[in-house]
């Protein structure tokens, strides 16, 4: 879809970088569906923005994409998955919730198991749920789905923050494996309040 702006792309980037003003809808529209040289230019300029500005831009992109199907910021979110700011990395993962391509499994698993931020690890745990679901509906090879399930179960049974573990439980609950049923039961019977809430949510997913 053509970009509905009369600005030069360089001016769009300059205006997005100008922290005196909020990002305009026109400028955010102009960076939808980026690719090639324009995506490279965007990524180069992104590194010069403050963390607060990067987060605001990415958050507003996600909100636009949620409410307007013609907006797509998957390429940008993929490009900033390893941003230096924790909140930006988490926002990038959230922005990719509709992407659902299997090549995102590896970076999401890396974020879940290696990222220093519990906020990012929790976002990655939630994002992996779609691949468990795809395994159940045979949209993803069973071996790949099982690998994701194994990692989620390991995280749930580990010593990570409650927020990370509960998101892992919610995601793996799409699976019909016996271990998942046992994990849900354990979370409900002996977990803290937030974990019990997630166990109830997981029961609904697992039927």
PDB file of C-alpha atoms in Angstrom:
ATOM      1  CA  UNK A   1       0.000   0.000   0.000  1.00  0.00           C
ATOM      2  CA  UNK A   2       1.477   3.413  -0.944  1.00  0.00           C
ATOM      3  CA  UNK A   3       2.575   5.702   1.863  1.00  0.00           C
ATOM      4  CA  UNK A   4       0.075   8.550   2.204  1.00  0.00           C
ATOM      5  CA  UNK A   5       2.571  11.320   2.935  1.00  0.00           C
ATOM      6  CA  UNK A   6       4.127  14.074   0.864  1.00  0.00           C
ATOM      7  CA  UNK A   7       7.273  14.206   2.963  1.00  0.00           C
ATOM      8  CA  UNK A   8      10.632  12.927   1.897  1.00  0.00           C
ATOM      9  CA  UNK A   9      11.544   9.814   3.869  1.00  0.00           C
ATOM     10  CA  UNK A  10      14.512  11.628   5.418  1.00  0.00           C
ATOM     11  CA  UNK A  11      12.118  14.271   6.774  1.00  0.00           C
ATOM     12  CA  UNK A  12       9.852  11.570   8.195  1.00  0.00           C
ATOM     13  CA  UNK A  13      12.814  10.153  10.114  1.00  0.00           C
ATOM     14  CA  UNK A  14      13.857  13.610  11.294  1.00  0.00           C
ATOM     15  CA  UNK A  15      10.358  14.357  12.571  1.00  0.00           C
ATOM     16  CA  UNK A  16      10.105  11.006  14.347  1.00  0.00           C
ATOM     17  CA  UNK A  17      13.391  11.820  16.073  1.00  0.00           C
ATOM     18  CA  UNK A  18      12.204  15.263  17.211  1.00  0.00           C
ATOM     19  CA  UNK A  19      11.319  14.788  20.865  1.00  0.00           C
ATOM     20  CA  UNK A  20       9.646  18.203  21.091  1.00  0.00           C
ATOM     21  CA  UNK A  21       6.578  16.705  19.444  1.00  0.00           C
ATOM     22  CA  UNK A  22       4.754  13.366  19.716  1.00  0.00           C
ATOM     23  CA  UNK A  23       5.102  10.996  16.753  1.00  0.00           C
ATOM     24  CA  UNK A  24       2.460  11.941  14.197  1.00  0.00           C
ATOM     25  CA  UNK A  25       0.097   9.417  12.639  1.00  0.00           C
ATOM     26  CA  UNK A  26       1.344  10.558   9.225  1.00  0.00           C
ATOM     27  CA  UNK A  27       4.951   9.738  10.104  1.00  0.00           C
ATOM     28  CA  UNK A  28       4.052   6.414  11.697  1.00  0.00           C
ATOM     29  CA  UNK A  29       2.060   5.511   8.607  1.00  0.00           C
ATOM     30  CA  UNK A  30       5.063   6.371   6.432  1.00  0.00           C
ATOM     31  CA  UNK A  31       7.238   3.778   8.175  1.00  0.00           C
ATOM     32  CA  UNK A  32       4.716   0.935   7.919  1.00  0.00           C
ATOM     33  CA  UNK A  33       5.821  -2.064   5.829  1.00  0.00           C
ATOM     34  CA  UNK A  34       9.426  -0.910   5.574  1.00  0.00           C
ATOM     35  CA  UNK A  35      12.013  -2.930   3.730  1.00  0.00           C
ATOM     36  CA  UNK A  36      15.329  -2.652   1.938  1.00  0.00           C
ATOM     37  CA  UNK A  37      17.187   0.659   2.068  1.00  0.00           C
ATOM     38  CA  UNK A  38      14.439   2.462   3.980  1.00  0.00           C
ATOM     39  CA  UNK A  39      14.511  -0.132   6.750  1.00  0.00           C
ATOM     40  CA  UNK A  40      18.295   0.253   6.942  1.00  0.00           C
ATOM     41  CA  UNK A  41      17.927   4.038   7.187  1.00  0.00           C
ATOM     42  CA  UNK A  42      15.303   3.679   9.896  1.00  0.00           C
ATOM     43  CA  UNK A  43      17.485   1.295  11.912  1.00  0.00           C
ATOM     44  CA  UNK A  44      20.505   3.596  11.612  1.00  0.00           C
ATOM     45  CA  UNK A  45      18.495   6.556  12.894  1.00  0.00           C
ATOM     46  CA  UNK A  46      16.880   4.469  15.634  1.00  0.00           C
ATOM     47  CA  UNK A  47      20.177   4.027  17.423  1.00  0.00           C
ATOM     48  CA  UNK A  48      20.467   7.778  17.908  1.00  0.00           C
ATOM     49  CA  UNK A  49      17.118   8.183  19.678  1.00  0.00           C
ATOM     50  CA  UNK A  50      16.688   8.230  23.432  1.00  0.00           C
ATOM     51  CA  UNK A  51      15.296   5.081  25.065  1.00  0.00           C
ATOM     52  CA  UNK A  52      12.124   6.953  26.018  1.00  0.00           C
ATOM     53  CA  UNK A  53      11.553   8.062  22.426  1.00  0.00           C
ATOM     54  CA  UNK A  54      12.242   4.598  21.046  1.00  0.00           C
ATOM     55  CA  UNK A  55       9.739   3.094  23.465  1.00  0.00           C
ATOM     56  CA  UNK A  56       7.100   5.698  22.675  1.00  0.00           C
ATOM     57  CA  UNK A  57       7.432   5.194  18.918  1.00  0.00           C
ATOM     58  CA  UNK A  58       7.302   1.416  19.181  1.00  0.00           C
ATOM     59  CA  UNK A  59       4.367   1.501  21.610  1.00  0.00           C
ATOM     60  CA  UNK A  60       2.367   3.778  19.314  1.00  0.00           C
ATOM     61  CA  UNK A  61       3.222   1.548  16.359  1.00  0.00           C
ATOM     62  CA  UNK A  62       1.845  -1.427  18.246  1.00  0.00           C
ATOM     63  CA  UNK A  63      -1.349   0.441  19.119  1.00  0.00           C
ATOM     64  CA  UNK A  64      -1.864   1.485  15.499  1.00  0.00           C
ATOM     65  CA  UNK A  65      -1.290  -2.046  14.252  1.00  0.00           C
ATOM     66  CA  UNK A  66      -3.787  -3.395  16.798  1.00  0.00           C
ATOM     67  CA  UNK A  67      -6.530  -1.041  15.632  1.00  0.00           C
ATOM     68  CA  UNK A  68      -5.787  -0.757  11.897  1.00  0.00           C
ATOM     69  CA  UNK A  69      -5.007  -3.865   9.862  1.00  0.00           C
ATOM     70  CA  UNK A  70      -3.277  -1.828   7.153  1.00  0.00           C
ATOM     71  CA  UNK A  71      -0.410  -0.953   9.505  1.00  0.00           C
ATOM     72  CA  UNK A  72       2.435  -3.440   9.764  1.00  0.00           C
ATOM     73  CA  UNK A  73       5.557  -2.871  11.845  1.00  0.00           C
ATOM     74  CA  UNK A  74       6.888  -6.411  11.954  1.00  0.00           C
ATOM     75  CA  UNK A  75      10.064  -5.546  10.045  1.00  0.00           C
ATOM     76  CA  UNK A  76      10.880  -2.728  12.456  1.00  0.00           C
ATOM     77  CA  UNK A  77      10.115  -4.850  15.528  1.00  0.00           C
ATOM     78  CA  UNK A  78      12.357  -7.621  14.224  1.00  0.00           C
ATOM     79  CA  UNK A  79      15.133  -5.100  13.638  1.00  0.00           C
ATOM     80  CA  UNK A  80      15.039  -3.859  17.242  1.00  0.00           C
ATOM     81  CA  UNK A  81      14.602  -7.156  19.094  1.00  0.00           C
ATOM     82  CA  UNK A  82      18.063  -6.719  20.602  1.00  0.00           C
ATOM     83  CA  UNK A  83      17.691  -3.056  21.540  1.00  0.00           C
ATOM     84  CA  UNK A  84      19.788  -2.034  24.536  1.00  0.00           C
ATOM     85  CA  UNK A  85      16.704  -0.982  26.531  1.00  0.00           C
ATOM     86  CA  UNK A  86      14.672  -3.648  28.364  1.00  0.00           C
ATOM     87  CA  UNK A  87      11.283  -2.026  27.775  1.00  0.00           C
ATOM     88  CA  UNK A  88      11.972  -1.539  24.078  1.00  0.00           C
ATOM     89  CA  UNK A  89      12.935  -5.193  23.669  1.00  0.00           C
ATOM     90  CA  UNK A  90       9.727  -6.253  25.417  1.00  0.00           C
ATOM     91  CA  UNK A  91       7.672  -3.881  23.268  1.00  0.00           C
ATOM     92  CA  UNK A  92       9.288  -5.284  20.128  1.00  0.00           C
ATOM     93  CA  UNK A  93       8.222  -8.793  21.134  1.00  0.00           C
ATOM     94  CA  UNK A  94       4.666  -7.602  21.806  1.00  0.00           C
ATOM     95  CA  UNK A  95       4.563  -5.867  18.419  1.00  0.00           C
ATOM     96  CA  UNK A  96       5.307  -9.204  16.749  1.00  0.00           C
ATOM     97  CA  UNK A  97       2.339 -11.051  18.259  1.00  0.00           C
ATOM     98  CA  UNK A  98       0.608 -11.254  14.855  1.00  0.00           C
ATOM     99  CA  UNK A  99       3.717 -12.208  12.883  1.00  0.00           C
ATOM    100  CA  UNK A 100       3.666 -15.857  13.983  1.00  0.00           C
ATOM    101  CA  UNK A 101       6.404 -17.006  11.597  1.00  0.00           C
ATOM    102  CA  UNK A 102       8.462 -19.956  12.801  1.00  0.00           C
ATOM    103  CA  UNK A 103      11.761 -18.126  12.325  1.00  0.00           C
ATOM    104  CA  UNK A 104      10.877 -16.079  15.417  1.00  0.00           C
ATOM    105  CA  UNK A 105      11.038 -19.157  17.655  1.00  0.00           C
ATOM    106  CA  UNK A 106      14.830 -18.970  17.980  1.00  0.00           C
ATOM    107  CA  UNK A 107      15.039 -15.275  18.986  1.00  0.00           C
ATOM    108  CA  UNK A 108      12.109 -15.673  21.370  1.00  0.00           C
ATOM    109  CA  UNK A 109      13.712 -18.711  23.007  1.00  0.00           C
ATOM    110  CA  UNK A 110      16.963 -16.780  23.283  1.00  0.00           C
ATOM    111  CA  UNK A 111      15.120 -13.905  24.946  1.00  0.00           C
ATOM    112  CA  UNK A 112      13.335 -16.286  27.322  1.00  0.00           C
ATOM    113  CA  UNK A 113      16.458 -18.131  28.400  1.00  0.00           C
ATOM    114  CA  UNK A 114      19.212 -15.521  28.106  1.00  0.00           C
ATOM    115  CA  UNK A 115      17.824 -12.014  28.514  1.00  0.00           C
ATOM    116  CA  UNK A 116      18.799 -10.254  31.743  1.00  0.00           C
ATOM    117  CA  UNK A 117      15.382  -8.616  32.102  1.00  0.00           C
ATOM    118  CA  UNK A 118      12.433 -10.485  33.615  1.00  0.00           C
ATOM    119  CA  UNK A 119      10.150  -8.138  31.673  1.00  0.00           C
ATOM    120  CA  UNK A 120      11.633  -9.347  28.396  1.00  0.00           C
ATOM    121  CA  UNK A 121      11.704 -12.983  29.475  1.00  0.00           C
ATOM    122  CA  UNK A 122       8.019 -12.806  30.396  1.00  0.00           C
ATOM    123  CA  UNK A 123       7.153 -11.212  27.038  1.00  0.00           C
ATOM    124  CA  UNK A 124       9.054 -13.955  25.228  1.00  0.00           C
ATOM    125  CA  UNK A 125       7.319 -16.667  27.252  1.00  0.00           C
ATOM    126  CA  UNK A 126       3.936 -15.258  26.237  1.00  0.00           C
ATOM    127  CA  UNK A 127       4.975 -14.908  22.602  1.00  0.00           C
ATOM    128  CA  UNK A 128       5.956 -18.590  22.357  1.00  0.00           C
ATOM    129  CA  UNK A 129       2.416 -19.719  23.108  1.00  0.00           C
ATOM    130  CA  UNK A 130       1.313 -19.362  19.480  1.00  0.00           C
ATOM    131  CA  UNK A 131       3.846 -22.004  18.454  1.00  0.00           C
ATOM    132  CA  UNK A 132       2.493 -24.474  20.985  1.00  0.00           C
ATOM    133  CA  UNK A 133      -0.960 -23.803  19.551  1.00  0.00           C
ATOM    134  CA  UNK A 134       0.357 -24.237  16.005  1.00  0.00           C
ATOM    135  CA  UNK A 135       1.773 -27.585  17.039  1.00  0.00           C
ATOM    136  CA  UNK A 136      -1.617 -28.694  18.332  1.00  0.00           C
ATOM    137  CA  UNK A 137      -3.305 -27.614  15.077  1.00  0.00           C
ATOM    138  CA  UNK A 138      -0.534 -29.218  12.993  1.00  0.00           C
ATOM    139  CA  UNK A 139       0.533 -25.903  11.488  1.00  0.00           C
ATOM    140  CA  UNK A 140       3.998 -26.426  12.951  1.00  0.00           C
ATOM    141  CA  UNK A 141       6.022 -29.649  12.805  1.00  0.00           C
ATOM    142  CA  UNK A 142       5.555 -31.639  15.994  1.00  0.00           C
ATOM    143  CA  UNK A 143       9.287 -31.749  16.713  1.00  0.00           C
ATOM    144  CA  UNK A 144       9.507 -27.952  16.698  1.00  0.00           C
ATOM    145  CA  UNK A 145       6.408 -27.585  18.841  1.00  0.00           C
ATOM    146  CA  UNK A 146       7.685 -30.151  21.342  1.00  0.00           C
ATOM    147  CA  UNK A 147      10.993 -28.304  21.635  1.00  0.00           C
ATOM    148  CA  UNK A 148       9.121 -25.111  22.490  1.00  0.00           C
ATOM    149  CA  UNK A 149       6.950 -26.967  25.005  1.00  0.00           C
ATOM    150  CA  UNK A 150      10.010 -28.504  26.652  1.00  0.00           C
ATOM    151  CA  UNK A 151      11.610 -25.104  27.130  1.00  0.00           C
ATOM    152  CA  UNK A 152       8.424 -23.587  28.529  1.00  0.00           C
ATOM    153  CA  UNK A 153       7.970 -26.477  30.958  1.00  0.00           C
ATOM    154  CA  UNK A 154      11.583 -26.150  32.053  1.00  0.00           C
ATOM    155  CA  UNK A 155      11.148 -22.442  32.706  1.00  0.00           C
ATOM    156  CA  UNK A 156       7.907 -23.044  34.595  1.00  0.00           C
ATOM    157  CA  UNK A 157       9.599 -25.628  36.795  1.00  0.00           C
ATOM    158  CA  UNK A 158      12.695 -23.504  37.341  1.00  0.00           C
ATOM    159  CA  UNK A 159      13.611 -20.664  39.659  1.00  0.00           C
ATOM    160  CA  UNK A 160      12.851 -17.663  37.453  1.00  0.00           C
ATOM    161  CA  UNK A 161      10.597 -14.791  38.548  1.00  0.00           C
ATOM    162  CA  UNK A 162       6.941 -15.684  39.106  1.00  0.00           C
ATOM    163  CA  UNK A 163       5.896 -13.429  36.216  1.00  0.00           C
ATOM    164  CA  UNK A 164       8.111 -15.348  33.800  1.00  0.00           C
ATOM    165  CA  UNK A 165       7.081 -18.764  35.094  1.00  0.00           C
ATOM    166  CA  UNK A 166       3.362 -17.977  34.981  1.00  0.00           C
ATOM    167  CA  UNK A 167       3.597 -16.722  31.386  1.00  0.00           C
ATOM    168  CA  UNK A 168       5.439 -19.894  30.463  1.00  0.00           C
ATOM    169  CA  UNK A 169       2.628 -21.950  32.015  1.00  0.00           C
ATOM    170  CA  UNK A 170      -0.044 -19.997  30.138  1.00  0.00           C
ATOM    171  CA  UNK A 171       1.756 -20.530  26.834  1.00  0.00           C
ATOM    172  CA  UNK A 172       2.451 -24.232  27.250  1.00  0.00           C
ATOM    173  CA  UNK A 173      -1.151 -24.876  28.332  1.00  0.00           C
ATOM    174  CA  UNK A 174      -2.221 -25.111  24.675  1.00  0.00           C
ATOM    175  CA  UNK A 175      -0.500 -28.503  24.679  1.00  0.00           C
ATOM    176  CA  UNK A 176      -2.328 -31.697  25.548  1.00  0.00           C
ATOM    177  CA  UNK A 177       0.717 -33.363  27.114  1.00  0.00           C
ATOM    178  CA  UNK A 178       0.323 -34.990  30.527  1.00  0.00           C
ATOM    179  CA  UNK A 179       3.191 -32.947  31.901  1.00  0.00           C
ATOM    180  CA  UNK A 180       1.256 -29.789  31.103  1.00  0.00           C
ATOM    181  CA  UNK A 181      -1.813 -30.970  32.993  1.00  0.00           C
ATOM    182  CA  UNK A 182       0.404 -31.810  35.965  1.00  0.00           C
ATOM    183  CA  UNK A 183       2.058 -28.380  35.799  1.00  0.00           C
ATOM    184  CA  UNK A 184      -1.318 -26.632  35.795  1.00  0.00           C
ATOM    185  CA  UNK A 185      -2.473 -28.694  38.776  1.00  0.00           C
ATOM    186  CA  UNK A 186       0.729 -27.925  40.684  1.00  0.00           C
ATOM    187  CA  UNK A 187       0.431 -24.198  39.971  1.00  0.00           C
ATOM    188  CA  UNK A 188      -3.149 -24.116  41.171  1.00  0.00           C
ATOM    189  CA  UNK A 189      -2.601 -26.221  44.282  1.00  0.00           C
ATOM    190  CA  UNK A 190       0.561 -24.699  45.658  1.00  0.00           C
ATOM    191  CA  UNK A 191       1.502 -21.604  43.689  1.00  0.00           C
ATOM    192  CA  UNK A 192       1.319 -17.953  44.836  1.00  0.00           C
ATOM    193  CA  UNK A 193      -1.815 -15.987  43.975  1.00  0.00           C
ATOM    194  CA  UNK A 194      -0.607 -14.773  40.563  1.00  0.00           C
ATOM    195  CA  UNK A 195       0.404 -18.303  39.640  1.00  0.00           C
ATOM    196  CA  UNK A 196      -3.005 -19.609  40.667  1.00  0.00           C
ATOM    197  CA  UNK A 197      -4.627 -17.000  38.439  1.00  0.00           C
ATOM    198  CA  UNK A 198      -2.483 -18.184  35.533  1.00  0.00           C
ATOM    199  CA  UNK A 199      -3.380 -21.780  36.347  1.00  0.00           C
ATOM    200  CA  UNK A 200      -7.074 -20.929  35.978  1.00  0.00           C
ATOM    201  CA  UNK A 201      -6.321 -19.179  32.691  1.00  0.00           C
ATOM    202  CA  UNK A 202      -4.331 -22.200  31.572  1.00  0.00           C
ATOM    203  CA  UNK A 203      -7.207 -24.516  32.451  1.00  0.00           C
ATOM    204  CA  UNK A 204      -9.395 -22.578  30.047  1.00  0.00           C
ATOM    205  CA  UNK A 205      -6.830 -22.886  27.280  1.00  0.00           C
ATOM    206  CA  UNK A 206      -6.275 -26.570  27.843  1.00  0.00           C
ATOM    207  CA  UNK A 207      -9.967 -27.419  28.341  1.00  0.00           C
TER     208      UNK A 207
END
